[in-house]
């Protein structure tokens, strides 16, 4: 079976909703045992149930990726049962605002989750992967490489994720560790629906259509489409790929330049 993850142990941060949920389900469907790290375990409940119903294998762990000790504790628990083959750094938060309306508190919060969280998880799995090899996949963003208005802190954090990807790939390629990133454009997740409902309650359909049109292809992407790309990059079929970023953006970067 192509893109098989049979007998692979996978750790997915933020794996209980949105893109993370789709990745967890797709990876489990390909035979992986998926460990979902979530700040609120209740967020993972439905994902675990759906994976189990489909015959897959998964479990969840309460964890704040910004807490290094907490991340280390979860990773140590997982390693008691074997190795970690794949790490997907998906957990992240958004922030809207330019530099003038981004407070120091806002900046620290985004940095702690989007940058330090990725650092904490990679640092925790690297020693084991140096012995056995492995795959690290980071969720960056089109904001990593192009200007997105009113996304100062978010763009900063995702730029850091992108360069971390390149650094890890170069430093650990000789240890059999591959590291790549995915840079999505606008993806239709519950976060998008919540944002529209909260900020544009009287014209939700119009705003959804406007956001969709910002992608040259004419629609938002789906979490499943991102998950399928993630599956390829974490599978043996992508064994010659490391140190690369993969936009999945409906043409946003190239066709808007």
Coordinates of C-alpha atoms in Angstrom, one line a residue:
X1 CA 0.0 0.0 0.0
X2 CA 1.4 3.4 -1.0
X3 CA 1.9 6.0 1.7
X4 CA 1.6 3.3 4.4
X5 CA 2.4 4.3 8.0
X6 CA 1.9 0.9 9.3
X7 CA 3.6 0.4 12.7
X8 CA 4.7 4.0 12.8
X9 CA 4.3 6.1 16.0
X10 CA 3.2 9.6 15.2
X11 CA 2.9 12.6 17.5
X12 CA 0.6 15.4 16.3
X13 CA 0.4 18.6 18.2
X14 CA -3.0 20.3 18.1
X15 CA -4.3 17.1 16.6
X16 CA -7.9 17.4 17.9
X17 CA -9.3 20.0 15.5
X18 CA -9.0 21.6 12.1
X19 CA -5.9 20.6 10.1
X20 CA -4.5 18.7 13.0
X21 CA -7.6 16.6 13.3
X22 CA -7.5 15.8 9.6
X23 CA -3.8 14.8 9.8
X24 CA -4.5 12.6 12.8
X25 CA -7.4 10.8 11.0
X26 CA -5.5 10.4 7.7
X27 CA -2.4 9.1 9.4
X28 CA -4.4 6.6 11.5
X29 CA -6.2 5.4 8.4
X30 CA -2.7 4.5 7.0
X31 CA -1.8 2.3 9.9
X32 CA -0.1 4.8 12.3
X33 CA -0.6 4.9 16.0
X34 CA -1.3 8.6 16.6
X35 CA -0.6 10.4 19.8
X36 CA -2.6 13.7 19.9
X37 CA -1.2 16.5 22.1
X38 CA -3.9 19.0 23.1
X39 CA -4.1 21.8 25.6
X40 CA -7.7 20.8 26.3
X41 CA -8.1 17.0 26.1
X42 CA -11.8 17.5 25.3
X43 CA -10.8 18.9 21.9
X44 CA -9.4 15.5 21.0
X45 CA -12.4 13.4 22.2
X46 CA -14.3 13.5 18.9
X47 CA -11.1 12.8 16.9
X48 CA -10.2 9.8 19.0
X49 CA -13.8 8.5 18.6
X50 CA -13.7 8.9 14.8
X51 CA -10.3 7.2 14.6
X52 CA -11.5 4.3 16.7
X53 CA -14.8 3.9 14.7
X54 CA -12.7 3.7 11.5
X55 CA -10.5 1.0 13.0
X56 CA -7.5 3.2 13.7
X57 CA -5.3 3.5 16.8
X58 CA -4.8 6.7 18.8
X59 CA -4.6 8.3 22.2
X60 CA -4.4 11.8 23.5
X61 CA -2.3 13.7 26.0
X62 CA -3.0 16.9 27.8
X63 CA -0.1 19.2 27.0
X64 CA 0.7 22.9 26.4
X65 CA 3.4 22.9 23.8
X66 CA 4.8 26.2 25.2
X67 CA 5.6 24.3 28.5
X68 CA 8.9 22.5 27.9
X69 CA 8.6 20.3 31.0
X70 CA 5.2 19.3 30.0
X71 CA 6.3 18.4 26.5
X72 CA 9.2 16.4 27.8
X73 CA 7.0 14.5 30.2
X74 CA 4.6 13.5 27.4
X75 CA 7.5 12.5 25.1
X76 CA 9.1 10.4 27.8
X77 CA 5.8 8.6 28.4
X78 CA 5.4 7.8 24.7
X79 CA 9.0 6.6 24.4
X80 CA 8.4 4.0 27.2
X81 CA 6.5 2.1 24.6
X82 CA 8.9 2.5 21.8
X83 CA 10.2 5.1 19.4
X84 CA 8.6 8.2 17.9
X85 CA 8.8 7.9 14.1
X86 CA 7.1 11.1 13.1
X87 CA 6.5 14.5 14.7
X88 CA 3.9 16.9 13.2
X89 CA 4.2 20.3 14.7
X90 CA 0.7 21.6 14.0
X91 CA -0.4 23.5 17.1
X92 CA -0.5 27.2 16.7
X93 CA -2.5 30.3 17.4
X94 CA -3.4 33.3 15.2
X95 CA -3.3 37.0 15.9
X96 CA -4.7 39.9 13.9
X97 CA -2.9 43.3 13.9
X98 CA 0.0 45.3 12.7
X99 CA 3.0 46.2 14.9
X100 CA 1.2 49.2 16.4
X101 CA -1.7 47.2 17.7
X102 CA 0.3 44.2 18.7
X103 CA 1.0 44.4 22.5
X104 CA 4.0 42.9 24.2
X105 CA 1.6 40.4 25.7
X106 CA 0.2 39.5 22.3
X107 CA 3.7 39.1 20.9
X108 CA 4.8 36.8 23.8
X109 CA 1.7 34.6 23.5
X110 CA 2.2 34.1 19.8
X111 CA 5.9 33.4 20.2
X112 CA 5.4 31.0 23.1
X113 CA 3.0 28.8 21.1
X114 CA 4.0 29.1 17.5
X115 CA 7.8 29.3 17.9
X116 CA 8.8 28.0 21.3
X117 CA 6.2 25.2 21.0
X118 CA 7.8 23.9 17.9
X119 CA 11.2 24.2 19.4
X120 CA 10.1 22.4 22.6
X121 CA 8.7 19.4 20.6
X122 CA 11.6 19.1 18.2
X123 CA 14.1 19.3 21.1
X124 CA 12.2 16.5 22.9
X125 CA 12.2 14.1 20.0
X126 CA 15.6 14.7 18.5
X127 CA 17.7 12.5 20.8
X128 CA 15.6 9.5 20.1
X129 CA 15.4 10.2 16.3
X130 CA 19.2 10.5 16.2
X131 CA 19.3 6.9 17.1
X132 CA 16.5 5.6 14.8
X133 CA 15.9 8.2 12.1
X134 CA 12.6 9.9 11.7
X135 CA 10.5 12.6 10.1
X136 CA 9.6 16.1 11.4
X137 CA 6.9 18.1 9.7
X138 CA 6.2 21.7 10.7
X139 CA 3.1 23.7 9.8
X140 CA 4.3 27.1 8.5
X141 CA 2.2 29.4 6.5
X142 CA 2.2 31.5 3.3
X143 CA 2.7 34.3 5.8
X144 CA 6.2 32.8 6.3
X145 CA 7.4 34.1 2.9
X146 CA 4.9 36.8 1.7
X147 CA 3.5 39.9 3.3
X148 CA 0.0 39.4 4.8
X149 CA -1.6 42.6 6.1
X150 CA -2.5 42.9 9.7
X151 CA -0.7 39.6 10.6
X152 CA 2.6 41.0 12.1
X153 CA 3.1 38.7 15.1
X154 CA 1.7 35.7 13.2
X155 CA 3.9 36.2 10.2
X156 CA 6.9 36.7 12.5
X157 CA 6.2 33.4 14.2
X158 CA 5.6 31.4 11.0
X159 CA 8.8 32.9 9.4
X160 CA 10.6 31.4 12.4
X161 CA 9.0 28.0 11.8
X162 CA 10.2 28.1 8.2
X163 CA 13.8 28.8 9.1
X164 CA 13.7 26.3 11.9
X165 CA 12.7 23.7 9.3
X166 CA 15.7 24.5 7.2
X167 CA 18.1 24.5 10.2
X168 CA 16.9 21.2 11.5
X169 CA 17.0 19.6 8.1
X170 CA 20.7 20.6 7.6
X171 CA 21.9 19.8 11.1
X172 CA 20.3 16.3 11.3
X173 CA 20.3 14.9 7.7
X174 CA 23.3 12.7 8.6
X175 CA 21.2 11.1 11.4
X176 CA 18.5 10.0 9.0
X177 CA 16.1 12.7 10.1
X178 CA 14.1 14.5 7.4
X179 CA 12.5 17.9 8.2
X180 CA 10.1 19.7 5.9
X181 CA 7.3 22.2 6.3
X182 CA 3.9 22.9 4.7
X183 CA 2.7 26.5 4.1
X184 CA -1.1 26.6 3.8
X185 CA -3.0 29.6 2.6
X186 CA -6.6 30.0 3.9
X187 CA -8.0 26.7 4.9
X188 CA -11.7 26.2 5.8
X189 CA -11.5 25.2 9.4
X190 CA -13.8 25.8 12.4
X191 CA -11.5 28.7 13.3
X192 CA -12.5 30.5 10.1
X193 CA -16.2 29.9 10.7
X194 CA -15.8 31.2 14.2
X195 CA -13.9 34.2 13.1
X196 CA -16.5 35.2 10.5
X197 CA -19.4 34.6 12.9
X198 CA -17.8 36.7 15.7
X199 CA -16.7 39.6 13.5
X200 CA -19.3 39.7 10.7
X201 CA -22.5 38.3 12.2
X202 CA -24.8 40.1 9.8
X203 CA -23.1 39.2 6.5
X204 CA -21.4 35.8 7.1
X205 CA -22.1 34.4 3.6
X206 CA -20.6 37.5 1.9
X207 CA -17.5 37.4 4.0
X208 CA -17.0 33.7 3.4
X209 CA -17.3 34.3 -0.3
X210 CA -14.8 37.2 -0.1
X211 CA -12.3 35.2 1.8
X212 CA -12.6 32.4 -0.7
X213 CA -11.9 34.8 -3.6
X214 CA -8.6 35.8 -2.0
X215 CA -7.3 32.4 -3.3
X216 CA -6.7 32.6 -7.1
X217 CA -8.2 29.1 -7.4
X218 CA -11.5 30.6 -6.1
X219 CA -12.0 28.7 -2.9
X220 CA -10.4 27.9 0.4
X221 CA -8.5 24.7 0.9
X222 CA -9.7 21.8 3.0
X223 CA -8.0 20.3 6.1
X224 CA -8.1 16.9 4.2
X225 CA -6.1 18.4 1.4
X226 CA -3.4 19.6 3.8
X227 CA -3.5 16.2 5.5
X228 CA -2.9 14.3 2.3
X229 CA 0.1 16.4 1.5
X230 CA 1.4 15.8 5.1
X231 CA 0.9 12.1 4.6
X232 CA 3.0 12.1 1.5
X233 CA 5.8 14.1 3.1
X234 CA 5.9 11.8 6.1
X235 CA 5.8 8.6 4.1
X236 CA 8.7 6.6 2.7
X237 CA 7.6 7.7 -0.8
X238 CA 9.1 11.1 0.2
X239 CA 12.4 9.7 1.5
X240 CA 14.4 11.9 -0.9
X241 CA 12.8 15.1 0.4
X242 CA 14.2 17.2 3.2
X243 CA 14.8 20.9 3.9
X244 CA 11.9 22.0 1.8
X245 CA 8.7 24.0 2.2
X246 CA 5.5 23.1 0.4
X247 CA 2.9 25.8 -0.2
X248 CA -0.6 24.6 -0.5
X249 CA -2.3 27.8 -1.4
X250 CA -4.5 27.7 -4.4
X251 CA -1.9 29.7 -6.3
X252 CA -1.8 32.5 -3.8
X253 CA 2.0 33.0 -3.7
X254 CA 2.9 32.6 -7.4
X255 CA -0.3 33.9 -9.1
X256 CA -0.5 37.0 -6.9
X257 CA 3.1 38.0 -7.4

